[in-house]
Short mmCIF file of C-alpha atoms and ligand atoms in Angstrom, two decimals:
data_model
loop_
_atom_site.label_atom_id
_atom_site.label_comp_id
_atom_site.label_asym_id
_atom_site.label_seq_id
_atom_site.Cartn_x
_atom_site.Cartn_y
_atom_site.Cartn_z
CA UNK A 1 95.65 203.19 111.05
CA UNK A 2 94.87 201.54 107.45
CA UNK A 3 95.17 198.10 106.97
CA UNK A 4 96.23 197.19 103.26
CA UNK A 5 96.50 193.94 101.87
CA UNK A 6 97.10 195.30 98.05
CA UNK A 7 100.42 196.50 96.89
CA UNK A 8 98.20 199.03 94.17
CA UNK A 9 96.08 200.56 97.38
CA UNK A 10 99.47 201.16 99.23
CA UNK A 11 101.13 202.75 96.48
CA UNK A 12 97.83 204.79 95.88
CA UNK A 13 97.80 205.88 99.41
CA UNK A 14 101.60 206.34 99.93
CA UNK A 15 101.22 208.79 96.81
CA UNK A 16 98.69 211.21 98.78
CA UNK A 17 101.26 211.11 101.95
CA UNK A 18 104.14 211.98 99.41
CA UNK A 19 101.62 214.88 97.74
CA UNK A 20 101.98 216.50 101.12
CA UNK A 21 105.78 216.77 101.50
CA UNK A 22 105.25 213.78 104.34
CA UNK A 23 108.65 211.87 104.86
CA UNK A 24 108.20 207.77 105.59
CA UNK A 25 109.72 205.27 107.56
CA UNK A 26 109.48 201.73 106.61
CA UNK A 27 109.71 198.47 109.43
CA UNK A 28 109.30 195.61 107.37
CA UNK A 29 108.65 192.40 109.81
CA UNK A 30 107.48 188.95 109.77
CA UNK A 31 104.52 189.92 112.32
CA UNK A 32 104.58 187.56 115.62
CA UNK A 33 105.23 191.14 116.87
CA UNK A 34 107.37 191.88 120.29
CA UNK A 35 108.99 194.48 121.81
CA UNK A 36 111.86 194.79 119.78
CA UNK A 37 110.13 195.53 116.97
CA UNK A 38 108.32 198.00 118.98
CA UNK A 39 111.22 199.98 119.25
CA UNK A 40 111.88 199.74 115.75
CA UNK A 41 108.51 201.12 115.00
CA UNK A 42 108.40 203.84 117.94
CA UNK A 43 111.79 205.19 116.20
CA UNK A 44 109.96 205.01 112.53
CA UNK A 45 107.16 207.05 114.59
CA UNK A 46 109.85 209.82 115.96
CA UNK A 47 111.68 209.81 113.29
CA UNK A 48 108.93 210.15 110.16
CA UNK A 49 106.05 212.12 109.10
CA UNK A 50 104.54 208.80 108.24
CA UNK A 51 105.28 205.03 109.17
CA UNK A 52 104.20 202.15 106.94
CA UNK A 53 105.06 198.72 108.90
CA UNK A 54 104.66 195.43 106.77
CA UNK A 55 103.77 192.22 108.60
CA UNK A 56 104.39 189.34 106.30
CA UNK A 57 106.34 185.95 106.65
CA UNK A 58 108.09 185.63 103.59
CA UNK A 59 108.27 182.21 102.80
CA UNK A 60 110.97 182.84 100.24
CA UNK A 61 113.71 183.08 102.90
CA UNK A 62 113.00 180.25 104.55
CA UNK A 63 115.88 177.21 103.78
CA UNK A 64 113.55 174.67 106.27
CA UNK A 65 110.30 174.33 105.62
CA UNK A 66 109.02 173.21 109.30
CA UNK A 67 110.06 176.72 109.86
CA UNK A 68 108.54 178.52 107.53
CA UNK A 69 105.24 176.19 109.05
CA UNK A 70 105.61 177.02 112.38
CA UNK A 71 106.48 180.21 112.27
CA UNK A 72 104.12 182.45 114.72
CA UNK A 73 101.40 184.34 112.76
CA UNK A 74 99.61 186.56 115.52
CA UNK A 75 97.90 189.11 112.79
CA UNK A 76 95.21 190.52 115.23
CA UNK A 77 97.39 190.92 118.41
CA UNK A 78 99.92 192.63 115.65
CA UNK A 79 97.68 195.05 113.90
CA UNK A 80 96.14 195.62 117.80
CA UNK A 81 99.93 196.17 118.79
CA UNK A 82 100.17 198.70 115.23
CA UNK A 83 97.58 200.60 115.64
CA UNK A 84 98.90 201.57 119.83
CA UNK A 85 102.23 203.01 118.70
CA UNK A 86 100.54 205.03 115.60
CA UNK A 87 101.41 203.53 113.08
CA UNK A 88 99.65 205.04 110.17
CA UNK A 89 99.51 201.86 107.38
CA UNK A 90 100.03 197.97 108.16
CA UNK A 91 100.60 196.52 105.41
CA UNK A 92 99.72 192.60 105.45
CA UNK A 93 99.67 191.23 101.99
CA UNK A 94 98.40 187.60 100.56
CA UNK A 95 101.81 184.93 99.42
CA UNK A 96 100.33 185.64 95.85
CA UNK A 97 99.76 189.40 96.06
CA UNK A 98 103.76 189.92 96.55
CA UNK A 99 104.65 186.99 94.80
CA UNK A 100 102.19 186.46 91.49
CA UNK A 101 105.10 184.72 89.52
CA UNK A 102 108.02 182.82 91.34
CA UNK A 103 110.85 185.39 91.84
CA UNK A 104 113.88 184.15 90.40
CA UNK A 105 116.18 186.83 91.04
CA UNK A 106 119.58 186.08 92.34
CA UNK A 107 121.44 188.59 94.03
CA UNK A 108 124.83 188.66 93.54
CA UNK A 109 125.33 190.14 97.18
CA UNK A 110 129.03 189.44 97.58
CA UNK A 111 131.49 188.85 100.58
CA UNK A 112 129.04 189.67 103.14
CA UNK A 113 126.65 186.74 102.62
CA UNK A 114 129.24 183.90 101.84
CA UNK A 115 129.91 184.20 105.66
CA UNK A 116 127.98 182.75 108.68
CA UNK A 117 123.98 182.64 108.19
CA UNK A 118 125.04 182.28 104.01
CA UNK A 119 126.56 178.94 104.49
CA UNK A 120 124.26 177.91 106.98
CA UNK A 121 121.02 178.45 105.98
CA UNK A 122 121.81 178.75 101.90
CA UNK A 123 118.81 180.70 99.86
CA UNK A 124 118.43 182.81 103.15
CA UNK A 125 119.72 186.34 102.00
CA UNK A 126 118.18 186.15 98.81
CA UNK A 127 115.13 185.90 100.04
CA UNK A 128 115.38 188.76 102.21
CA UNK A 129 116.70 190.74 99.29
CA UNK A 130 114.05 189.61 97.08
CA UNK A 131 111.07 190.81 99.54
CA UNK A 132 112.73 193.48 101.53
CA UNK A 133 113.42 194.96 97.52
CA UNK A 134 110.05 194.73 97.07
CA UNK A 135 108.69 196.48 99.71
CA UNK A 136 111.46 198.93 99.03
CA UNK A 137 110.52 199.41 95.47
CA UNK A 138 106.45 200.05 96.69
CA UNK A 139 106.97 202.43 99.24
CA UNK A 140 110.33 204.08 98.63
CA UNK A 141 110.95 205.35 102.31
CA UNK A 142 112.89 207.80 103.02
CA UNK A 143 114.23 205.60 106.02
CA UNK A 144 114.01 201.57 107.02
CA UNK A 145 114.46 200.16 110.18
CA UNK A 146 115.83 196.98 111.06
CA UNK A 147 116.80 195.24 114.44
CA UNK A 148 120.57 194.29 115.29
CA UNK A 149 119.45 190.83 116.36
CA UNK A 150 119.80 190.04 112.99
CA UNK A 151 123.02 191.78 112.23
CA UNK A 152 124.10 190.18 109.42
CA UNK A 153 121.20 190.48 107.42
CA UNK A 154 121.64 194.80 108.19
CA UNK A 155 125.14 194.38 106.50
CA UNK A 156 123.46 192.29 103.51
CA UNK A 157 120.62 194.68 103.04
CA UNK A 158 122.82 197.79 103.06
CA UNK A 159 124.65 195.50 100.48
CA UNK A 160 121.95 195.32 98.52
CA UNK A 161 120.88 199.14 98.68
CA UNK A 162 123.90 199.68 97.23
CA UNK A 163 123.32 197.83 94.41
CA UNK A 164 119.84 199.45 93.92
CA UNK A 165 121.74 202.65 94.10
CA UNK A 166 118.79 203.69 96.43
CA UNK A 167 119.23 206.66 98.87
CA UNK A 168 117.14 204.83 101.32
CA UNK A 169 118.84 205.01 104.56
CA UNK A 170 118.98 201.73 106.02
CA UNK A 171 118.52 202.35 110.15
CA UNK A 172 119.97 199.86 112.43
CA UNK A 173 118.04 199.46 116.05
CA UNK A 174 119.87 197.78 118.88
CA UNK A 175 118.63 194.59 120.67
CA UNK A 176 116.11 194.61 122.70
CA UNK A 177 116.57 191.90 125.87
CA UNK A 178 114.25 189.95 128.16
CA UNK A 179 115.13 190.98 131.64
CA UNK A 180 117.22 188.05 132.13
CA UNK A 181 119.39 188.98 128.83
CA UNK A 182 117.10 186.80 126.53
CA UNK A 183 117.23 188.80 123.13
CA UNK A 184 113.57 189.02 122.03
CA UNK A 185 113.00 186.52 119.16
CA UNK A 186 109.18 185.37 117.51
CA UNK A 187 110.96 182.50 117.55
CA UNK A 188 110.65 183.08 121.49
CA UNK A 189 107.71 181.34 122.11
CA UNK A 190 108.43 177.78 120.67
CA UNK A 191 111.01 177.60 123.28
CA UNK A 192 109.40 175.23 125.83
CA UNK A 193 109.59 175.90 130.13
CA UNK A 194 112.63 174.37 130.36
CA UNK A 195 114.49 175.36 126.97
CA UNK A 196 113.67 179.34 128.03
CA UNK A 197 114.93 179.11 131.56
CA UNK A 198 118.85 178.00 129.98
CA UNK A 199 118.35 179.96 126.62
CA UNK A 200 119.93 183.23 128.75
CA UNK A 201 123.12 181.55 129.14
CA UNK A 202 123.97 182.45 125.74
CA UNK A 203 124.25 186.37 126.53
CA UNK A 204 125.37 185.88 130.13
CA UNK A 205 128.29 184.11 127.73
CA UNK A 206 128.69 187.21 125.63
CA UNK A 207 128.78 189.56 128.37
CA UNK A 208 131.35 187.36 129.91
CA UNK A 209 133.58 187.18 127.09
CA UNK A 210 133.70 191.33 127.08
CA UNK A 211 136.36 190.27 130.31
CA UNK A 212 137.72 187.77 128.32
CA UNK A 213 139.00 190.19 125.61
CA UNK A 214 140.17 192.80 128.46
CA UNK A 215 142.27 190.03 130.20
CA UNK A 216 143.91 189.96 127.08
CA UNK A 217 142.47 186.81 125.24
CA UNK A 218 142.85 187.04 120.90
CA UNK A 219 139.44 186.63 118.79
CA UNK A 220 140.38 183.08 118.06
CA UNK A 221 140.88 182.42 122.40
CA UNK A 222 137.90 184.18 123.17
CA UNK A 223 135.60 182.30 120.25
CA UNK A 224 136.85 178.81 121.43
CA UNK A 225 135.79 179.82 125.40
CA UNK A 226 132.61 181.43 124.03
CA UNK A 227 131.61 177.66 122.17
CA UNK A 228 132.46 175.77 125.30
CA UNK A 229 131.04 177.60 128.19
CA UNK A 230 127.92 178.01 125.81
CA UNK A 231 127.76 174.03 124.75
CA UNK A 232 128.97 173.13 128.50
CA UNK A 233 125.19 174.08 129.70
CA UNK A 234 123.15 171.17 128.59
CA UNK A 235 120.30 171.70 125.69
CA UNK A 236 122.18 174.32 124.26
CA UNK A 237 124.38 173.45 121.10
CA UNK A 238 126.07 176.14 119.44
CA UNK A 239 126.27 176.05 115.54
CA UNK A 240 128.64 178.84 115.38
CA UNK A 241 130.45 182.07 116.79
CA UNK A 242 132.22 183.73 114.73
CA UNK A 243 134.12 187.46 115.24
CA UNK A 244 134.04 189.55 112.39
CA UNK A 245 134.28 193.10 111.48
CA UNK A 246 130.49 194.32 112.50
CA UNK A 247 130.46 196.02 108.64
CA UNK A 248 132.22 193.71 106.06
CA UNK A 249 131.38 190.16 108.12
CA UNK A 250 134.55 188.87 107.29
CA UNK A 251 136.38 187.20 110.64
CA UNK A 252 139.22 189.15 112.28
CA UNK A 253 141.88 187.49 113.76
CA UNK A 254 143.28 191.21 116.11
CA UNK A 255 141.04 193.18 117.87
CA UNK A 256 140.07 196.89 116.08
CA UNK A 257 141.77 199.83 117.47
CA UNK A 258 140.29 202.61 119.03
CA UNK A 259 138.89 204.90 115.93
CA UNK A 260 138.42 201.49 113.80
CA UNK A 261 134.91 199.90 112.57
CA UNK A 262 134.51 197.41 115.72
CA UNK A 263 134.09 193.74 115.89
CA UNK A 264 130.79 191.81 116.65
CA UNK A 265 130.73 188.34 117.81
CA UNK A 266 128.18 186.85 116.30
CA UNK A 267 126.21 183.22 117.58
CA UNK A 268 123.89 180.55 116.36
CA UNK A 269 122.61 178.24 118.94
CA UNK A 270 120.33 175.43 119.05
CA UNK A 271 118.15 175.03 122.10
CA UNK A 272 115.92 172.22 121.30
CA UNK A 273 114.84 172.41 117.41
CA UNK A 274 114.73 176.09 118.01
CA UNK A 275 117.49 178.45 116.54
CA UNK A 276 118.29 181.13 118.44
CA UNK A 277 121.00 184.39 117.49
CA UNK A 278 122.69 186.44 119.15
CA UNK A 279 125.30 189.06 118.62
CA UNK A 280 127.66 191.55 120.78
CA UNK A 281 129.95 194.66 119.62
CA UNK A 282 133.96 194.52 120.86
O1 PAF B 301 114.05 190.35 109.93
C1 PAF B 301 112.95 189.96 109.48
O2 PAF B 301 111.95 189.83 110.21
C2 PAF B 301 112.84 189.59 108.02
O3 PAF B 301 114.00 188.99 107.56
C3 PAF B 301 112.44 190.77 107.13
C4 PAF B 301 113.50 191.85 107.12
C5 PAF B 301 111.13 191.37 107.62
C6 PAF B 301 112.24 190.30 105.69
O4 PAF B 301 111.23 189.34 105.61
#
């Protein structure tokens, strides 16, 4: 595996894979690597002649800057992880080598950012846009892989694909959970003894409300039991649930039919100062 820290070297070296017909699969991540985004990158592996995986934390989509300052960085233990599932470039750039002049683009992404994380954490999704662009625009994959986890930020980047008019094809990878239902998060590890042994009561909640909907509950019945048997376990505070159609975001108030694009339930909590999401299809 090559380690590149210089967006000319990548494009230099991603121009010999292309000379030999070699298809490539792009992860982009934040490093602070887990198994969920081993799965992304295992898929990338099976999937691609070639896999280029970027580990950088890109501190234009961060809205809170104690975030963006303790977010995990773990770049040995990542490239270490990298180089296991054969990865064949990581690509861990400097702040100024993406960024040598503030990016002021705005992306004008539409319906499926004004919901949810858009309100909530505002400057978010155009942040991802601006770097996940980037790395678009320097490797031009054939295919990119990102986890569920974040679902809303899969409908905003397909958003944004479109308006690139770019034939990448965006890959969405389902969750992967602790063994207790935890979803894996980098955020993970700030969570302290006591914080990680309640944070699974926010699936167990989610798996629950599955029965909910069968008993015959409506999206609006089964989002007000989801917020109170989540907030009714102390040190966890939900910021919101919300049920939407899992491709345009936007909240349904009936359940799809069978043959329709289903609906995901989609949850912010607090546990502690740490932010934890979740999400689960109807
Ligand atoms: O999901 C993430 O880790 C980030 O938002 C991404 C897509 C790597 C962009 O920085």
């Amino acid at each position: 595996m090559r380690i590149i820290r210089k967006v000319d070297q990548l494009r230099g070296a991603l121009a010999q894979l292309r000379d030999k017909g070699l298809t490539i699969g792009l992860v982009p991540t934040m490093g602070a690597l887990h198994a969920g985004h081993r799965s992304l990158v295992d898929r990338s592996v099976k999937e691609n002649d070639a896999t280029v995986v970027s580990v950088f934390v890109n501190p234009t989509q961060f809205n809170n800057p104690a975030d963006l300052a303790t977010y995990p960085r773990t770049e040995e233990a990542d490239a270490a992880l990298l180089e296991q599932a054969g990865v064949d470039i990581a690509f861990i750039p400097s702040v100024e080598e993406i960024y040598p002049e503030k990016d002021d683009t705005q992306w004008d992404l539409g319906p499926v950012a004004e919901v949810m994380e858009g309100p909530m954490r505002p400057g978010h999704f155009n942040g991802v846009c601006q770097i996940v662009s980037r790395l678009f625009n320097y490797v031009n994959p054939d295919r990119a892989y990102f986890g569920e986890k974040d679902f809303q930020q899969i409908a905003v980047i397909r958003r944004m694909t479109q308006i690139m008019g770019s034939p990448i094809e965006i890959v969405a990878c389902p969750i992967v959970r602790e063994d207790d239902g935890l979803a894996l998060s980098s955020r993970n590890v700030r969570l302290s003894k006591e914080q990680r042994a309640i944070a699974p009561h926010i699936h167990r909640v989610l798996a629950k409300s599955l029965d909910w909907k069968a008993e015959g509950l409506t999206p609006r019945e089964v989002i007000d039991r989801v917020v109170a048997e989540i907030n009714s376990q102390p040190g966890l505070e939900v910021e919101y649930y919300e049920i939407v159609d899992a491709i345009t975001m936007q909240p349904v108030d009936a359940w799809p039919k069978d043959g329709e694009t289903p609906a995901a339930g989609c949850v912010t909590v607090y546990c502690g100062d740490v932010r934890l999401i979740d999400n689960i299809k109807y």
